[in-house]
Amino acid sequence: MSLQKKIKELEYRIFNLEKSLDLLSKKLSQVEETLPFYYNESQEDQTLNAENLLSMKDACSLLNINETKIMEWVKKDLISFERVGELTYFDKNELKILFRKMMIQDLE
């Protein structure tokens, strides 16, 4: 293969690589533009309000039940929880609503 032919082949490869790089750059820009929208949306869902969170111990005291009962409710998906490290927290308002529902069911 002659030197001129090799040079032309390399120029063609470089041209194709530049086209691919431009396309990739455009796609990356599109992702960067849409990423904040999705990131902000998920951040709003995960915002924890520390004032409404109760530790396992506090939740047990509030409801006058033991940890086993609360974990039964968690397994039955009656209440949700948040983990921070190894600690488990519950939403105070959600616990109150659940407790009211259970009291009403017991009365019926």
PDB file of C-alpha atoms in Angstrom:
ATOM      1  CA  MET A   1       0.000   0.000   0.000  1.00  0.00           C
ATOM      2  CA  SER A   2       1.430   3.344  -0.969  1.00  0.00           C
ATOM      3  CA  LEU A   3       2.121   6.106   1.500  1.00  0.00           C
ATOM      4  CA  GLN A   4      -0.484   8.415  -0.098  1.00  0.00           C
ATOM      5  CA  LYS A   5      -3.152   5.759   0.177  1.00  0.00           C
ATOM      6  CA  LYS A   6      -2.326   5.159   3.850  1.00  0.00           C
ATOM      7  CA  ILE A   7      -2.506   8.891   4.550  1.00  0.00           C
ATOM      8  CA  LYS A   8      -5.916   9.158   2.862  1.00  0.00           C
ATOM      9  CA  GLU A   9      -7.182   6.168   4.809  1.00  0.00           C
ATOM     10  CA  LEU A  10      -6.001   7.704   8.081  1.00  0.00           C
ATOM     11  CA  GLU A  11      -7.606  11.038   7.156  1.00  0.00           C
ATOM     12  CA  TYR A  12     -10.870   9.221   6.461  1.00  0.00           C
ATOM     13  CA  ARG A  13     -10.707   7.472   9.851  1.00  0.00           C
ATOM     14  CA  ILE A  14      -9.961  10.762  11.596  1.00  0.00           C
ATOM     15  CA  PHE A  15     -12.916  12.364   9.806  1.00  0.00           C
ATOM     16  CA  ASN A  16     -15.244   9.547  10.964  1.00  0.00           C
ATOM     17  CA  LEU A  17     -13.924   9.790  14.512  1.00  0.00           C
ATOM     18  CA  GLU A  18     -14.547  13.550  14.548  1.00  0.00           C
ATOM     19  CA  LYS A  19     -18.127  13.006  13.328  1.00  0.00           C
ATOM     20  CA  SER A  20     -18.701  10.410  16.022  1.00  0.00           C
ATOM     21  CA  LEU A  21     -17.182  12.693  18.634  1.00  0.00           C
ATOM     22  CA  ASP A  22     -19.487  15.562  17.585  1.00  0.00           C
ATOM     23  CA  LEU A  23     -22.528  13.298  17.778  1.00  0.00           C
ATOM     24  CA  LEU A  24     -21.464  11.994  21.168  1.00  0.00           C
ATOM     25  CA  SER A  25     -20.888  15.536  22.400  1.00  0.00           C
ATOM     26  CA  LYS A  26     -24.400  16.567  21.310  1.00  0.00           C
ATOM     27  CA  LYS A  27     -25.951  13.567  23.050  1.00  0.00           C
ATOM     28  CA  LEU A  28     -23.992  14.314  26.212  1.00  0.00           C
ATOM     29  CA  SER A  29     -25.217  17.916  26.143  1.00  0.00           C
ATOM     30  CA  GLN A  30     -28.801  16.674  25.910  1.00  0.00           C
ATOM     31  CA  VAL A  31     -28.263  14.402  28.900  1.00  0.00           C
ATOM     32  CA  GLU A  32     -26.713  17.261  30.884  1.00  0.00           C
ATOM     33  CA  GLU A  33     -29.737  19.443  30.112  1.00  0.00           C
ATOM     34  CA  THR A  34     -32.279  16.846  31.255  1.00  0.00           C
ATOM     35  CA  LEU A  35     -30.326  15.508  34.229  1.00  0.00           C
ATOM     36  CA  PRO A  36     -31.072  18.412  36.611  1.00  0.00           C
ATOM     37  CA  PHE A  37     -34.804  17.927  36.037  1.00  0.00           C
ATOM     38  CA  TYR A  38     -34.687  14.294  37.120  1.00  0.00           C
ATOM     39  CA  TYR A  39     -32.169  14.922  39.882  1.00  0.00           C
ATOM     40  CA  ASN A  40     -34.242  17.715  41.449  1.00  0.00           C
ATOM     41  CA  GLU A  41     -37.404  15.633  41.211  1.00  0.00           C
ATOM     42  CA  SER A  42     -35.866  12.705  43.072  1.00  0.00           C
ATOM     43  CA  GLN A  43     -34.314  15.007  45.673  1.00  0.00           C
ATOM     44  CA  GLU A  44     -37.726  16.443  46.540  1.00  0.00           C
ATOM     45  CA  ASP A  45     -39.071  12.944  47.156  1.00  0.00           C
ATOM     46  CA  GLN A  46     -36.198  12.057  49.444  1.00  0.00           C
ATOM     47  CA  THR A  47     -36.215  15.179  51.579  1.00  0.00           C
ATOM     48  CA  LEU A  48     -36.558  14.147  55.195  1.00  0.00           C
ATOM     49  CA  ASN A  49     -38.295  16.368  57.689  1.00  0.00           C
ATOM     50  CA  ALA A  50     -36.367  15.725  60.902  1.00  0.00           C
ATOM     51  CA  GLU A  51     -39.141  17.208  63.053  1.00  0.00           C
ATOM     52  CA  ASN A  52     -41.576  14.479  61.987  1.00  0.00           C
ATOM     53  CA  LEU A  53     -39.172  11.549  62.295  1.00  0.00           C
ATOM     54  CA  LEU A  54     -39.304   9.264  65.287  1.00  0.00           C
ATOM     55  CA  SER A  55     -36.709   6.715  66.289  1.00  0.00           C
ATOM     56  CA  MET A  56     -37.823   3.154  66.885  1.00  0.00           C
ATOM     57  CA  LYS A  57     -37.799   3.793  70.636  1.00  0.00           C
ATOM     58  CA  ASP A  58     -39.850   6.995  70.313  1.00  0.00           C
ATOM     59  CA  ALA A  59     -42.341   5.310  67.988  1.00  0.00           C
ATOM     60  CA  CYS A  60     -42.795   2.476  70.487  1.00  0.00           C
ATOM     61  CA  SER A  61     -43.356   4.972  73.295  1.00  0.00           C
ATOM     62  CA  LEU A  62     -45.834   7.011  71.282  1.00  0.00           C
ATOM     63  CA  LEU A  63     -47.929   3.981  70.348  1.00  0.00           C
ATOM     64  CA  ASN A  64     -47.321   2.046  73.556  1.00  0.00           C
ATOM     65  CA  ILE A  65     -46.226  -1.074  71.654  1.00  0.00           C
ATOM     66  CA  ASN A  66     -42.998  -3.047  71.300  1.00  0.00           C
ATOM     67  CA  GLU A  67     -40.453  -3.061  68.456  1.00  0.00           C
ATOM     68  CA  THR A  68     -41.644  -6.449  67.255  1.00  0.00           C
ATOM     69  CA  LYS A  69     -45.130  -5.086  66.568  1.00  0.00           C
ATOM     70  CA  ILE A  70     -43.755  -2.130  64.606  1.00  0.00           C
ATOM     71  CA  MET A  71     -41.558  -4.449  62.534  1.00  0.00           C
ATOM     72  CA  GLU A  72     -44.633  -6.604  61.810  1.00  0.00           C
ATOM     73  CA  TRP A  73     -46.355  -3.491  60.453  1.00  0.00           C
ATOM     74  CA  VAL A  74     -43.306  -2.712  58.330  1.00  0.00           C
ATOM     75  CA  LYS A  75     -43.280  -6.243  56.881  1.00  0.00           C
ATOM     76  CA  LYS A  76     -46.998  -5.945  56.095  1.00  0.00           C
ATOM     77  CA  ASP A  77     -46.303  -2.573  54.384  1.00  0.00           C
ATOM     78  CA  LEU A  78     -48.647  -0.810  56.772  1.00  0.00           C
ATOM     79  CA  ILE A  79     -45.992   1.801  57.549  1.00  0.00           C
ATOM     80  CA  SER A  80     -42.883   3.000  55.794  1.00  0.00           C
ATOM     81  CA  PHE A  81     -39.556   3.785  57.367  1.00  0.00           C
ATOM     82  CA  GLU A  82     -36.317   5.598  56.630  1.00  0.00           C
ATOM     83  CA  ARG A  83     -32.876   4.294  57.408  1.00  0.00           C
ATOM     84  CA  VAL A  84     -30.089   6.650  58.367  1.00  0.00           C
ATOM     85  CA  GLY A  85     -27.025   4.538  58.857  1.00  0.00           C
ATOM     86  CA  GLU A  86     -28.097   1.654  61.050  1.00  0.00           C
ATOM     87  CA  LEU A  87     -30.944   3.572  62.709  1.00  0.00           C
ATOM     88  CA  THR A  88     -34.578   3.236  61.674  1.00  0.00           C
ATOM     89  CA  TYR A  89     -36.935   6.212  61.706  1.00  0.00           C
ATOM     90  CA  PHE A  90     -40.678   6.492  61.204  1.00  0.00           C
ATOM     91  CA  ASP A  91     -42.887   9.367  60.111  1.00  0.00           C
ATOM     92  CA  LYS A  92     -44.785  10.637  63.150  1.00  0.00           C
ATOM     93  CA  ASN A  93     -47.861  11.681  61.158  1.00  0.00           C
ATOM     94  CA  GLU A  94     -48.036   8.349  59.361  1.00  0.00           C
ATOM     95  CA  LEU A  95     -47.891   6.486  62.680  1.00  0.00           C
ATOM     96  CA  LYS A  96     -50.684   8.612  64.121  1.00  0.00           C
ATOM     97  CA  ILE A  97     -52.901   7.978  61.094  1.00  0.00           C
ATOM     98  CA  LEU A  98     -52.239   4.245  61.228  1.00  0.00           C
ATOM     99  CA  PHE A  99     -52.952   4.147  64.935  1.00  0.00           C
ATOM    100  CA  ARG A 100     -56.271   5.981  64.444  1.00  0.00           C
ATOM    101  CA  LYS A 101     -57.286   3.545  61.700  1.00  0.00           C
ATOM    102  CA  MET A 102     -56.484   0.600  63.934  1.00  0.00           C
ATOM    103  CA  MET A 103     -58.432   2.090  66.836  1.00  0.00           C
ATOM    104  CA  ILE A 104     -61.467   2.589  64.602  1.00  0.00           C
ATOM    105  CA  GLN A 105     -61.238  -1.000  63.334  1.00  0.00           C
ATOM    106  CA  ASP A 106     -61.044  -2.286  66.911  1.00  0.00           C
ATOM    107  CA  LEU A 107     -64.165  -0.322  67.839  1.00  0.00           C
ATOM    108  CA  GLU A 108     -66.191  -1.694  64.933  1.00  0.00           C
TER     109      GLU A 108
END
